[in-house]
Amino acid sequence: MKKSFFNLLLLMITSVPASSQEDLIVNIDGRETISLNGTWNYIIDPYETGFYNYRYKERDENDPEAYWNRPVVKKKTDRVEHGYQAPYTLQVPGDWNSQRDVFKYYEGSVWYQREFDTQDLAENERAYLYFGAVNYEAHVYLNGKKLGSHKGGFTPFNFHIPKKILKSENNFLVVKVDNKRHAQEIPTLNTDWWNFGGITRDVKLVVVPETFISQYELHLSQDQNIQQAKEKESFELEGRIQLNRAAKQSEVRVEIPELKLTKSFPITGDELSFNFEVKNLDLWSPDNPKLYDIVFSLNGNQINDKIGFRKIETSGKDILLNGENIFLRGISIHEEIAQDKRRAYSREDAEQLFGYVQDLNANMVRLAHYPHNENMTKVADSLGILVWSEIPVYWTIDFESEKVLDKAKQQLKEMVIRDRNKVSVIIWSVGNETPVSPTRNQFMKSLIDQAKVLDDTRLVSAALEVGYNEEGINHIDDPLGEYTDIVSVNEYLGWYGGLPDAAQSAQWEVAYNKPLFFSETGAGAKAGYHAEKENRWSEEYQEWFYKEQIAMMKRMPENYSGMSPWILTDFRSPRRNHPVYQEGWNRKGLIGNEGNKKKAFYILQNYYNELENQ
Ligand code: GCU
């Protein structure tokens, strides 16, 4: 407990200028909400006419031509030049690119609008608008008033709705969404994934008591020796409760009905840390994805959640789960349903993707390169699939800029706060393939430090690049490896370097006495194209690649602790433009864009079956 209080102090010192995350509300599904998903109207606005006047000055709040204001035609002479009605509609949640051809390549501003009714708030109630994610920049208005804005396309945010703004009927909700890419943002201009725009995840109206539990965490305390705890069948849990504001003399309660356990704690301020002992706790693991129903309450106002308990740590070259050595049989995934060329967002989408993961007999997923929707980590919790979750500090962002660092830190915080109680998440990744330089090293180190301050119960890593050299010795010596808990590298020996049999002579030297994880390796193939194995893009080439890779992995130094090949399914990428084999698809999927498993899928599946039966 002392450690986390110190962490908290450090957090206050190091925390980024807050936009909204202090009162980011966790476990929205465990609260009283009204869904605002469904059909929304839209205005596509590449010239930002709804925001700026013809002098390109931001419009005043009451400007009738501002697109956040309800267009009103009082008399036939009135000139009104914007409006929200069918057929200009989009589904929320969902990206706009896959919904209408006009949006396929669109990057710019789109105004979303809908109306909603709600019951009047009681005296001791307050309301929030919650967004699971909006890519990229969102400005939110209700009844002509601005509630707030948020940047970052893959993390949640919420805004308090002042009582004087909220009406019981015909609330006029407008969200300006802009997914234009900029050098100073996270991600930056260049990514190997489609820049799907829109309100891509759930929108909810949340009604809570004036004083409520905004965030909480409950996990095995880090200080205990898990082997001893298992022998004694007595475990220490520790947790923290964050309120939206200081409470008068109140009581917080934590209940685990299945264990007939109820703990009550008095609270006066807005934050409480606690710990207590539990007997006969069933630990969570891939073989036993045990989740407990947990009830958190403040003065009787309850929040229900499902939480599992496990300890993840490293010991020298090994990754230990609940004190046992574990090998990560992983696969990388983009948050996409290839068959529909769209962003994934629903529970069904998550179950589809994890269905493929289980077919592969994988026990781990790398959710690349940004935090995926919460359905993904919830399904992983329930299926016992370990998760690597990452912020899109991808390739060459502007490492020189303090502002860019703040944006990265904000996304990191929002990612950790949302999934802090997801037992399946074992690794926070602070980035991918960022080029080595002193400025970059410093930038990435401060993200690693931030992650450890936010959460000392998980491993922290980043996908590093390998220094290939002619003599065939691959050096894993990126200076960032000094600060990460596991050393993770992406390698494409046989695709971006040489042919697959180049792996036969490859040697690997790891500069760190830490677990080694291959966060990417893979080769492209167009599903259904069969030819000699030397033919690029044939399934036989990809199959050959995986055979050679797996043979090489079996010769790896002893700290080799897992891999998450690139990638589960083909995915959309504007950087892949071969007119026959790619057509806007990155073809490194083990499953084609129509859902057909390629030959290499079975090569990896066999390897994972072998590993599991070892
Ligand atoms: C990179 C990168 C991925 C990319 C992949 C590829 O390593 O991390 O985002 O899609 O390689 O080239 O296919």
JSON list of C-alpha atoms in Angstrom, two decimals, residues 117-248:
[
{"chain": "A", "resi": 117, "resn": "ASP", "atom": "CA", "xyz": [-35.37, 12.43, -24.56]},
{"chain": "A", "resi": 118, "resn": "THR", "atom": "CA", "xyz": [-34.58, 11.61, -20.96]},
{"chain": "A", "resi": 119, "resn": "GLN", "atom": "CA", "xyz": [-36.29, 11.70, -17.59]},
{"chain": "A", "resi": 120, "resn": "ASP", "atom": "CA", "xyz": [-35.74, 14.82, -15.53]},
{"chain": "A", "resi": 121, "resn": "LEU", "atom": "CA", "xyz": [-32.75, 14.47, -13.25]},
{"chain": "A", "resi": 122, "resn": "ALA", "atom": "CA", "xyz": [-33.54, 14.22, -9.54]},
{"chain": "A", "resi": 123, "resn": "GLU", "atom": "CA", "xyz": [-31.95, 16.77, -7.21]},
{"chain": "A", "resi": 124, "resn": "ASN", "atom": "CA", "xyz": [-29.14, 14.38, -6.21]},
{"chain": "A", "resi": 125, "resn": "GLU", "atom": "CA", "xyz": [-28.42, 13.13, -9.71]},
{"chain": "A", "resi": 126, "resn": "ARG", "atom": "CA", "xyz": [-25.97, 14.21, -12.43]},
{"chain": "A", "resi": 127, "resn": "ALA", "atom": "CA", "xyz": [-25.65, 13.19, -16.06]},
{"chain": "A", "resi": 128, "resn": "TYR", "atom": "CA", "xyz": [-22.73, 12.53, -18.38]},
{"chain": "A", "resi": 129, "resn": "LEU", "atom": "CA", "xyz": [-22.33, 11.84, -22.07]},
{"chain": "A", "resi": 130, "resn": "TYR", "atom": "CA", "xyz": [-19.93, 8.91, -22.56]},
{"chain": "A", "resi": 131, "resn": "PHE", "atom": "CA", "xyz": [-18.15, 8.02, -25.81]},
{"chain": "A", "resi": 132, "resn": "GLY", "atom": "CA", "xyz": [-16.34, 4.68, -26.19]},
{"chain": "A", "resi": 133, "resn": "ALA", "atom": "CA", "xyz": [-14.20, 6.31, -28.88]},
{"chain": "A", "resi": 134, "resn": "VAL", "atom": "CA", "xyz": [-14.37, 8.87, -31.69]},
{"chain": "A", "resi": 135, "resn": "ASN", "atom": "CA", "xyz": [-11.67, 8.98, -34.39]},
{"chain": "A", "resi": 136, "resn": "TYR", "atom": "CA", "xyz": [-9.89, 11.38, -34.09]},
{"chain": "A", "resi": 137, "resn": "GLU", "atom": "CA", "xyz": [-10.91, 14.85, -32.80]},
{"chain": "A", "resi": 138, "resn": "ALA", "atom": "CA", "xyz": [-14.40, 15.31, -31.30]},
{"chain": "A", "resi": 139, "resn": "HIS", "atom": "CA", "xyz": [-16.22, 18.52, -30.34]},
{"chain": "A", "resi": 140, "resn": "VAL", "atom": "CA", "xyz": [-19.45, 17.78, -28.45]},
{"chain": "A", "resi": 141, "resn": "TYR", "atom": "CA", "xyz": [-22.42, 20.16, -28.23]},
{"chain": "A", "resi": 142, "resn": "LEU", "atom": "CA", "xyz": [-25.79, 19.77, -26.50]},
{"chain": "A", "resi": 143, "resn": "ASN", "atom": "CA", "xyz": [-28.65, 22.16, -27.12]},
{"chain": "A", "resi": 144, "resn": "GLY", "atom": "CA", "xyz": [-26.21, 24.64, -28.67]},
{"chain": "A", "resi": 145, "resn": "LYS", "atom": "CA", "xyz": [-23.80, 24.54, -25.72]},
{"chain": "A", "resi": 146, "resn": "LYS", "atom": "CA", "xyz": [-20.31, 23.07, -25.99]},
{"chain": "A", "resi": 147, "resn": "LEU", "atom": "CA", "xyz": [-19.70, 20.28, -23.47]},
{"chain": "A", "resi": 148, "resn": "GLY", "atom": "CA", "xyz": [-16.09, 19.65, -24.41]},
{"chain": "A", "resi": 149, "resn": "SER", "atom": "CA", "xyz": [-13.62, 18.28, -26.93]},
{"chain": "A", "resi": 150, "resn": "HIS", "atom": "CA", "xyz": [-11.32, 15.27, -27.06]},
{"chain": "A", "resi": 151, "resn": "LYS", "atom": "CA", "xyz": [-8.45, 14.04, -29.20]},
{"chain": "A", "resi": 152, "resn": "GLY", "atom": "CA", "xyz": [-7.42, 10.40, -29.62]},
{"chain": "A", "resi": 153, "resn": "GLY", "atom": "CA", "xyz": [-9.28, 7.88, -31.74]},
{"chain": "A", "resi": 154, "resn": "PHE", "atom": "CA", "xyz": [-9.19, 4.76, -29.57]},
{"chain": "A", "resi": 155, "resn": "THR", "atom": "CA", "xyz": [-9.90, 5.67, -25.94]},
{"chain": "A", "resi": 156, "resn": "PRO", "atom": "CA", "xyz": [-13.06, 6.69, -24.06]},
{"chain": "A", "resi": 157, "resn": "PHE", "atom": "CA", "xyz": [-14.07, 10.09, -22.74]},
{"chain": "A", "resi": 158, "resn": "ASN", "atom": "CA", "xyz": [-17.08, 11.62, -21.01]},
{"chain": "A", "resi": 159, "resn": "PHE", "atom": "CA", "xyz": [-18.44, 15.08, -20.37]},
{"chain": "A", "resi": 160, "resn": "HIS", "atom": "CA", "xyz": [-20.62, 16.25, -17.51]},
{"chain": "A", "resi": 161, "resn": "ILE", "atom": "CA", "xyz": [-23.94, 17.77, -18.67]},
{"chain": "A", "resi": 162, "resn": "PRO", "atom": "CA", "xyz": [-24.82, 20.80, -16.51]},
{"chain": "A", "resi": 163, "resn": "LYS", "atom": "CA", "xyz": [-28.45, 20.49, -15.31]},
{"chain": "A", "resi": 164, "resn": "LYS", "atom": "CA", "xyz": [-29.43, 23.78, -16.94]},
{"chain": "A", "resi": 165, "resn": "ILE", "atom": "CA", "xyz": [-28.49, 22.42, -20.37]},
{"chain": "A", "resi": 166, "resn": "LEU", "atom": "CA", "xyz": [-30.23, 19.04, -20.20]},
{"chain": "A", "resi": 167, "resn": "LYS", "atom": "CA", "xyz": [-33.92, 18.96, -21.18]},
{"chain": "A", "resi": 168, "resn": "SER", "atom": "CA", "xyz": [-36.40, 16.11, -20.77]},
{"chain": "A", "resi": 169, "resn": "GLU", "atom": "CA", "xyz": [-37.30, 16.16, -24.47]},
{"chain": "A", "resi": 170, "resn": "ASN", "atom": "CA", "xyz": [-35.75, 16.89, -27.88]},
{"chain": "A", "resi": 171, "resn": "ASN", "atom": "CA", "xyz": [-32.19, 17.28, -26.66]},
{"chain": "A", "resi": 172, "resn": "PHE", "atom": "CA", "xyz": [-30.22, 18.41, -29.74]},
{"chain": "A", "resi": 173, "resn": "LEU", "atom": "CA", "xyz": [-26.90, 16.52, -29.62]},
{"chain": "A", "resi": 174, "resn": "VAL", "atom": "CA", "xyz": [-24.19, 17.40, -32.15]},
{"chain": "A", "resi": 175, "resn": "VAL", "atom": "CA", "xyz": [-20.68, 15.92, -32.45]},
{"chain": "A", "resi": 176, "resn": "LYS", "atom": "CA", "xyz": [-18.14, 17.36, -34.86]},
{"chain": "A", "resi": 177, "resn": "VAL", "atom": "CA", "xyz": [-15.74, 14.56, -35.82]},
{"chain": "A", "resi": 178, "resn": "ASP", "atom": "CA", "xyz": [-12.50, 15.21, -37.69]},
{"chain": "A", "resi": 179, "resn": "ASN", "atom": "CA", "xyz": [-10.19, 12.33, -38.63]},
{"chain": "A", "resi": 180, "resn": "LYS", "atom": "CA", "xyz": [-7.67, 14.34, -40.57]},
{"chain": "A", "resi": 181, "resn": "ARG", "atom": "CA", "xyz": [-4.09, 13.12, -39.90]},
{"chain": "A", "resi": 182, "resn": "HIS", "atom": "CA", "xyz": [-1.48, 15.59, -38.59]},
{"chain": "A", "resi": 183, "resn": "ALA", "atom": "CA", "xyz": [2.27, 15.30, -37.92]},
{"chain": "A", "resi": 184, "resn": "GLN", "atom": "CA", "xyz": [1.75, 16.47, -34.32]},
{"chain": "A", "resi": 185, "resn": "GLU", "atom": "CA", "xyz": [-0.81, 13.83, -33.39]},
{"chain": "A", "resi": 186, "resn": "ILE", "atom": "CA", "xyz": [-0.83, 10.21, -32.11]},
{"chain": "A", "resi": 187, "resn": "PRO", "atom": "CA", "xyz": [-0.73, 8.37, -34.48]},
{"chain": "A", "resi": 188, "resn": "THR", "atom": "CA", "xyz": [1.04, 10.73, -36.85]},
{"chain": "A", "resi": 189, "resn": "LEU", "atom": "CA", "xyz": [0.66, 11.06, -40.66]},
{"chain": "A", "resi": 190, "resn": "ASN", "atom": "CA", "xyz": [1.87, 7.58, -41.65]},
{"chain": "A", "resi": 191, "resn": "THR", "atom": "CA", "xyz": [0.30, 4.27, -40.56]},
{"chain": "A", "resi": 192, "resn": "ASP", "atom": "CA", "xyz": [-0.09, 0.88, -42.17]},
{"chain": "A", "resi": 193, "resn": "TRP", "atom": "CA", "xyz": [-3.81, 0.79, -41.28]},
{"chain": "A", "resi": 194, "resn": "TRP", "atom": "CA", "xyz": [-6.92, 2.48, -42.64]},
{"chain": "A", "resi": 195, "resn": "ASN", "atom": "CA", "xyz": [-7.80, 5.75, -41.00]},
{"chain": "A", "resi": 196, "resn": "PHE", "atom": "CA", "xyz": [-11.41, 4.79, -40.29]},
{"chain": "A", "resi": 197, "resn": "GLY", "atom": "CA", "xyz": [-13.26, 7.92, -39.17]},
{"chain": "A", "resi": 198, "resn": "GLY", "atom": "CA", "xyz": [-16.38, 8.49, -37.14]},
{"chain": "A", "resi": 199, "resn": "ILE", "atom": "CA", "xyz": [-18.10, 7.71, -33.85]},
{"chain": "A", "resi": 200, "resn": "THR", "atom": "CA", "xyz": [-16.68, 4.22, -33.88]},
{"chain": "A", "resi": 201, "resn": "ARG", "atom": "CA", "xyz": [-17.86, 2.96, -30.48]},
{"chain": "A", "resi": 202, "resn": "ASP", "atom": "CA", "xyz": [-20.87, 3.23, -28.14]},
{"chain": "A", "resi": 203, "resn": "VAL", "atom": "CA", "xyz": [-22.43, 6.53, -27.05]},
{"chain": "A", "resi": 204, "resn": "LYS", "atom": "CA", "xyz": [-24.29, 6.54, -23.74]},
{"chain": "A", "resi": 205, "resn": "LEU", "atom": "CA", "xyz": [-26.13, 8.94, -21.47]},
{"chain": "A", "resi": 206, "resn": "VAL", "atom": "CA", "xyz": [-25.07, 8.04, -17.93]},
{"chain": "A", "resi": 207, "resn": "VAL", "atom": "CA", "xyz": [-27.07, 9.07, -14.88]},
{"chain": "A", "resi": 208, "resn": "VAL", "atom": "CA", "xyz": [-25.28, 8.84, -11.51]},
{"chain": "A", "resi": 209, "resn": "PRO", "atom": "CA", "xyz": [-25.70, 10.23, -7.97]},
{"chain": "A", "resi": 210, "resn": "GLU", "atom": "CA", "xyz": [-24.18, 13.68, -7.33]},
{"chain": "A", "resi": 211, "resn": "THR", "atom": "CA", "xyz": [-21.31, 11.92, -5.56]},
{"chain": "A", "resi": 212, "resn": "PHE", "atom": "CA", "xyz": [-20.39, 8.61, -7.14]},
{"chain": "A", "resi": 213, "resn": "ILE", "atom": "CA", "xyz": [-17.58, 6.11, -7.67]},
{"chain": "A", "resi": 214, "resn": "SER", "atom": "CA", "xyz": [-15.98, 7.16, -10.97]},
{"chain": "A", "resi": 215, "resn": "GLN", "atom": "CA", "xyz": [-13.06, 4.73, -10.89]},
{"chain": "A", "resi": 216, "resn": "TYR", "atom": "CA", "xyz": [-12.01, 1.69, -8.87]},
{"chain": "A", "resi": 217, "resn": "GLU", "atom": "CA", "xyz": [-9.46, -1.07, -8.99]},
{"chain": "A", "resi": 218, "resn": "LEU", "atom": "CA", "xyz": [-9.14, -4.43, -7.24]},
{"chain": "A", "resi": 219, "resn": "HIS", "atom": "CA", "xyz": [-6.30, -6.88, -7.77]},
{"chain": "A", "resi": 220, "resn": "LEU", "atom": "CA", "xyz": [-3.89, -9.24, -6.04]},
{"chain": "A", "resi": 221, "resn": "SER", "atom": "CA", "xyz": [-1.43, -7.14, -4.05]},
{"chain": "A", "resi": 222, "resn": "GLN", "atom": "CA", "xyz": [1.90, -7.10, -5.80]},
{"chain": "A", "resi": 223, "resn": "ASP", "atom": "CA", "xyz": [4.02, -7.50, -2.69]},
{"chain": "A", "resi": 224, "resn": "GLN", "atom": "CA", "xyz": [2.83, -11.04, -1.81]},
{"chain": "A", "resi": 225, "resn": "ASN", "atom": "CA", "xyz": [4.71, -14.21, -2.76]},
{"chain": "A", "resi": 226, "resn": "ILE", "atom": "CA", "xyz": [2.20, -16.00, -4.94]},
{"chain": "A", "resi": 227, "resn": "GLN", "atom": "CA", "xyz": [3.61, -19.50, -4.30]},
{"chain": "A", "resi": 228, "resn": "GLN", "atom": "CA", "xyz": [3.25, -19.07, -0.53]},
{"chain": "A", "resi": 229, "resn": "ALA", "atom": "CA", "xyz": [-0.21, -17.56, -0.93]},
{"chain": "A", "resi": 230, "resn": "LYS", "atom": "CA", "xyz": [-1.28, -20.57, -3.00]},
{"chain": "A", "resi": 231, "resn": "GLU", "atom": "CA", "xyz": [0.12, -22.99, -0.40]},
{"chain": "A", "resi": 232, "resn": "LYS", "atom": "CA", "xyz": [-1.63, -21.09, 2.41]},
{"chain": "A", "resi": 233, "resn": "GLU", "atom": "CA", "xyz": [-4.75, -20.61, 0.21]},
{"chain": "A", "resi": 234, "resn": "SER", "atom": "CA", "xyz": [-4.75, -17.10, 1.60]},
{"chain": "A", "resi": 235, "resn": "PHE", "atom": "CA", "xyz": [-4.36, -14.13, -0.68]},
{"chain": "A", "resi": 236, "resn": "GLU", "atom": "CA", "xyz": [-4.10, -10.40, -0.14]},
{"chain": "A", "resi": 237, "resn": "LEU", "atom": "CA", "xyz": [-6.24, -8.19, -2.35]},
{"chain": "A", "resi": 238, "resn": "GLU", "atom": "CA", "xyz": [-5.67, -4.47, -2.64]},
{"chain": "A", "resi": 239, "resn": "GLY", "atom": "CA", "xyz": [-7.74, -1.81, -4.25]},
{"chain": "A", "resi": 240, "resn": "ARG", "atom": "CA", "xyz": [-8.58, 1.83, -4.65]},
{"chain": "A", "resi": 241, "resn": "ILE", "atom": "CA", "xyz": [-11.77, 3.79, -5.02]},
{"chain": "A", "resi": 242, "resn": "GLN", "atom": "CA", "xyz": [-11.93, 7.20, -6.75]},
{"chain": "A", "resi": 243, "resn": "LEU", "atom": "CA", "xyz": [-14.99, 9.40, -6.31]},
{"chain": "A", "resi": 244, "resn": "ASN", "atom": "CA", "xyz": [-15.96, 12.23, -8.63]},
{"chain": "A", "resi": 245, "resn": "ARG", "atom": "CA", "xyz": [-15.66, 14.57, -5.63]},
{"chain": "A", "resi": 246, "resn": "ALA", "atom": "CA", "xyz": [-15.07, 14.52, -1.89]},
{"chain": "A", "resi": 247, "resn": "ALA", "atom": "CA", "xyz": [-17.82, 12.72, 0.02]},
{"chain": "A", "resi": 248, "resn": "LYS", "atom": "CA", "xyz": [-19.22, 13.78, 3.35]}
]
